[in-house]
Amino acid sequence: MTVFSLVLLTYFMVVSGFVYDVIVEPPGIGSTQDPATGAVRPVVFLPGRVNGQYIIEGLSSGFMFVLGGIGIVLLDLALDKNRARSVKVSYAIAGISSVVIAYVMTTLFIRIKIPGYLREKREAFVRDDDLQLGYF
Amino acid sequence: PFFASNTTLVAYFFGKEIWDSGAGLVAAILIAVCPGYISRSVAGSYDNEGVAIFALLFTFYVFVKAVNTGSLAWSLASAFGYFYMVFYFLDWVKHMLSDTKLFQAFLRITVTSAVAVGGIALGLGMVSGYISPWTGRFYSLLDPTYAKDHIPIIASVSEHQPTAWSSFMFDFHILLFLFPAGLYFCFKRLSDATIFIVMYGLTSMYFAGVMVRLILVATPAVCLISAIAVSATVKNLTVLLRSKNKVVQTGSTKGSGGSKSSSKALLDQSQPFQKNGAIALLFGAFYLLSRYATHCTWVTSEAYSSPSIVLAARGAHGNRVIFDDYREAYFWLRQNTPQDAKVMSWWDYGYQITAMGNRTVIVDNNTWNNTHIATVGRAMSSYEDEAIEIIRSLDVDYVLVVFGGVTGYSSDDINKFLWMVRIGGGVFPVIKEPDYLVNGEYRVDKGAAPKMLNCLMYKLCYYRFGEMMTEYGKPPGYDRARGVEIGNKDVKLEHLEEAFTTSNWIVRIYRVKPPNNRW
């Protein structure tokens, strides 16, 4: 059990881009200036490219992934025969809601980050960032 | 794609070995569409990596089979699989040690578990390209900050960057949820095979976090473990459905092979909505999997299938605009320069120039000589008088640069220029990066550093650009890729002359003038 939680913790760190954070040292959250008022607004998601992030967006997405994983685990625990019925039902509800929330949030995040997600738009730089042996 | 289909087959057998045939089926389906793998195996991109992943998966499958059955035949087969993998790996190797093979074969047969780890490391070596563990790229996997500080050319390749969460999401989608769940199921049913796949999965995920390119190596493990999660969950749900009434399973085509309805005791609680709940959850599972398939096909069609040499963009009215400048320039080179002309450009375009322009290049994508590339970087970053000496010493006839200021194309040489400075400065300390920056900022407008405004790359890119109207309402010389008006519009070249500029100014070629006659 402890091994599994350690594994989950490591997974969380890897998937939230911890190595990226350590090496590239992006800011915790980005900021942009509102052109009309001049006020500084925070920007949560680094726009424009797939392989870049701010620290907070990485951590929240990683949390969503782990939440989804735990949701499925809870579903499996809910089907285990050796528990009280109320516990099973609550596990089932928690599991289902975790998966649903995680999936919805993750899709929302990726939609914010990549404006052309699941759309026919074709931009020259999408391909370049992902695969070209080139630069940002 | 042929090898990719074989990989799917192997994934099925591997899944069957680790868990059961249901998991095998799911694994095969997942890996068939996973973008992480498709990125290296699309039609038209035959590469070592497509075959190497097949060999890797096949070797691991045979290894696990050998461990499970304990038969000598399978062990020999795994040794052969290993050699097959090593063979494709050696294709990449620049400096081979002939006795390494024998030594590793000896290790393989005698110390099987140690070799499992070695197999993973070699799999990584396959995609990284070096056998010796102390080479830069390998070392940067263990110490990710190494490349950033010591070897700029490795740090500059975008595929060698550490991975952000969105790259994971892009390549894996719902597999990211299924992976920890699958790990849980593996921990529940521990066997040699599941321990092996867990180790492979965790190690490969860590390395994938360090370097984007290694998502490819992690893909088979993630697909297999996710398949275990899917299979186990669906099996749990279908068992609920197979009640005493012998209700036919609705819509479940995966993961039902071999499930025994030994849990009739489970339904003693006889909740009337238990079956409906299970049906709903099954539909939910199918919905998620169908979203995954949609995502994968979208990613493949948008990001991994488009040619990168012909650029496309949306015009102002939503119509598609095509920029074919690269090919225009390469064919100009092919038809208008002497056969033995030598072209100097940044290494990104080396293979393209060689293949399509049919001319010799100074540096190309095979970036094994760092000093040579640094020499080119130094030439690009120097003033024209210093640069021409380097250019003449390299016996260059033509210089090619890529410029995105007219079209707004952002992967041009001006955006890559700082890397040229870093790489050049890594070998020739006379090139210092702060000389080109203003307060740490990289600028090309009036406030730019004087060295930046007069270096060769700037001059070659912005020659005659000062008179160019690029956008309505903006002054002439407005760089659309940087979004600023350039600082030095009056560019004069002394030792080079313009030979060709493509129709959208994306590729610019200059001829090196012969030295002046001396009195």
Tab-separated table of N, CA, C and O in Angstrom, chain B residues 333 337 340-346 353 357-363 395-401 509-510:
chain	number	residue	atom	x	y	z
B	333	LEU	N	18.656	26.188	-56.169
B	333	LEU	CA	20.028	25.765	-55.928
B	333	LEU	C	20.427	24.674	-56.912
B	333	LEU	O	21.518	24.676	-57.484
B	337	THR	N	23.221	26.651	-59.664
B	337	THR	CA	24.549	26.758	-59.060
B	337	THR	C	25.434	25.679	-59.651
B	337	THR	O	24.942	24.660	-60.124
B	340	ASP	N	29.571	21.634	-57.957
B	340	ASP	CA	30.390	21.417	-56.765
B	340	ASP	C	30.255	22.578	-55.777
B	340	ASP	O	31.124	22.773	-54.942
B	341	ALA	N	29.174	23.325	-55.868
B	341	ALA	CA	29.001	24.449	-54.949
B	341	ALA	C	28.753	23.937	-53.544
B	341	ALA	O	28.111	22.906	-53.346
B	342	LYS	N	29.274	24.682	-52.566
B	342	LYS	CA	29.081	24.292	-51.170
B	342	LYS	C	28.207	25.333	-50.499
B	342	LYS	O	28.402	26.524	-50.661
B	343	VAL	N	27.239	24.847	-49.747
B	343	VAL	CA	26.242	25.729	-49.151
B	343	VAL	C	26.406	25.732	-47.639
B	343	VAL	O	26.495	24.666	-47.025
B	344	MET	N	26.424	26.921	-47.074
B	344	MET	CA	26.472	27.013	-45.610
B	344	MET	C	25.112	27.490	-45.110
B	344	MET	O	24.602	28.505	-45.554
B	345	SER	N	24.529	26.715	-44.214
B	345	SER	CA	23.264	27.126	-43.609
B	345	SER	C	23.276	26.561	-42.203
B	345	SER	O	24.239	25.910	-41.802
B	346	TRP	N	22.225	26.785	-41.450
B	346	TRP	CA	22.153	26.154	-40.140
B	346	TRP	C	21.819	24.675	-40.324
B	346	TRP	O	21.240	24.288	-41.323
B	353	ILE	N	18.690	20.261	-48.032
B	353	ILE	CA	19.496	20.846	-49.106
B	353	ILE	C	20.224	19.736	-49.859
B	353	ILE	O	20.287	19.726	-51.087
B	357	GLY	N	18.358	19.915	-53.074
B	357	GLY	CA	19.191	20.840	-53.826
B	357	GLY	C	20.368	20.135	-54.477
B	357	GLY	O	20.991	20.656	-55.395
B	358	ASN	N	20.664	18.953	-53.977
B	358	ASN	CA	21.747	18.152	-54.545
B	358	ASN	C	23.082	18.882	-54.480
B	358	ASN	O	23.880	18.823	-55.406
B	359	ARG	N	23.297	19.592	-53.359
B	359	ARG	CA	24.557	20.291	-53.201
B	359	ARG	C	25.175	19.903	-51.871
B	359	ARG	O	24.487	19.493	-50.957
B	360	THR	N	26.476	20.082	-51.771
B	360	THR	CA	27.165	19.771	-50.522
B	360	THR	C	26.840	20.841	-49.490
B	360	THR	O	26.790	22.024	-49.809
B	361	VAL	N	26.661	20.404	-48.262
B	361	VAL	CA	26.433	21.365	-47.187
B	361	VAL	C	27.583	21.303	-46.198
B	361	VAL	O	28.308	20.315	-46.129
B	362	ILE	N	27.711	22.359	-45.435
B	362	ILE	CA	28.788	22.398	-44.455
B	362	ILE	C	28.400	21.609	-43.207
B	362	ILE	O	29.186	20.828	-42.682
B	363	VAL	N	27.192	21.833	-42.694
B	363	VAL	CA	26.723	21.068	-41.544
B	363	VAL	C	25.301	20.603	-41.831
B	363	VAL	O	24.528	21.321	-42.457
B	395	ASP	N	35.610	27.342	-47.405
B	395	ASP	CA	35.446	27.177	-48.845
B	395	ASP	C	33.970	27.153	-49.249
B	395	ASP	O	33.519	26.333	-50.042
B	396	VAL	N	33.226	28.102	-48.687
B	396	VAL	CA	31.789	28.144	-48.931
B	396	VAL	C	31.515	28.982	-50.171
B	396	VAL	O	32.178	29.989	-50.411
B	397	ASP	N	30.536	28.546	-50.979
B	397	ASP	CA	30.149	29.326	-52.146
B	397	ASP	C	28.834	30.071	-51.938
B	397	ASP	O	28.647	31.158	-52.465
B	398	TYR	N	27.899	29.440	-51.188
B	398	TYR	CA	26.580	30.039	-50.995
B	398	TYR	C	26.212	29.954	-49.526
B	398	TYR	O	26.527	28.988	-48.848
B	399	VAL	N	25.521	30.979	-49.069
B	399	VAL	CA	25.010	30.969	-47.698
B	399	VAL	C	23.499	31.046	-47.777
B	399	VAL	O	22.947	31.843	-48.536
B	400	LEU	N	22.836	30.201	-47.010
B	400	LEU	CA	21.374	30.125	-47.051
B	400	LEU	C	20.820	30.450	-45.671
B	400	LEU	O	21.290	29.897	-44.673
B	401	VAL	N	19.854	31.344	-45.618
B	401	VAL	CA	19.192	31.636	-44.338
B	401	VAL	C	17.693	31.529	-44.539
B	401	VAL	O	17.184	31.674	-45.657
B	509	ILE	N	19.180	33.236	-50.318
B	509	ILE	CA	20.472	32.625	-50.658
B	509	ILE	C	21.414	33.732	-51.111
B	509	ILE	O	21.035	34.596	-51.903
B	510	TYR	N	22.628	33.682	-50.594
B	510	TYR	CA	23.636	34.688	-50.936
B	510	TYR	C	24.860	34.009	-51.510
B	510	TYR	O	25.251	32.930	-51.070
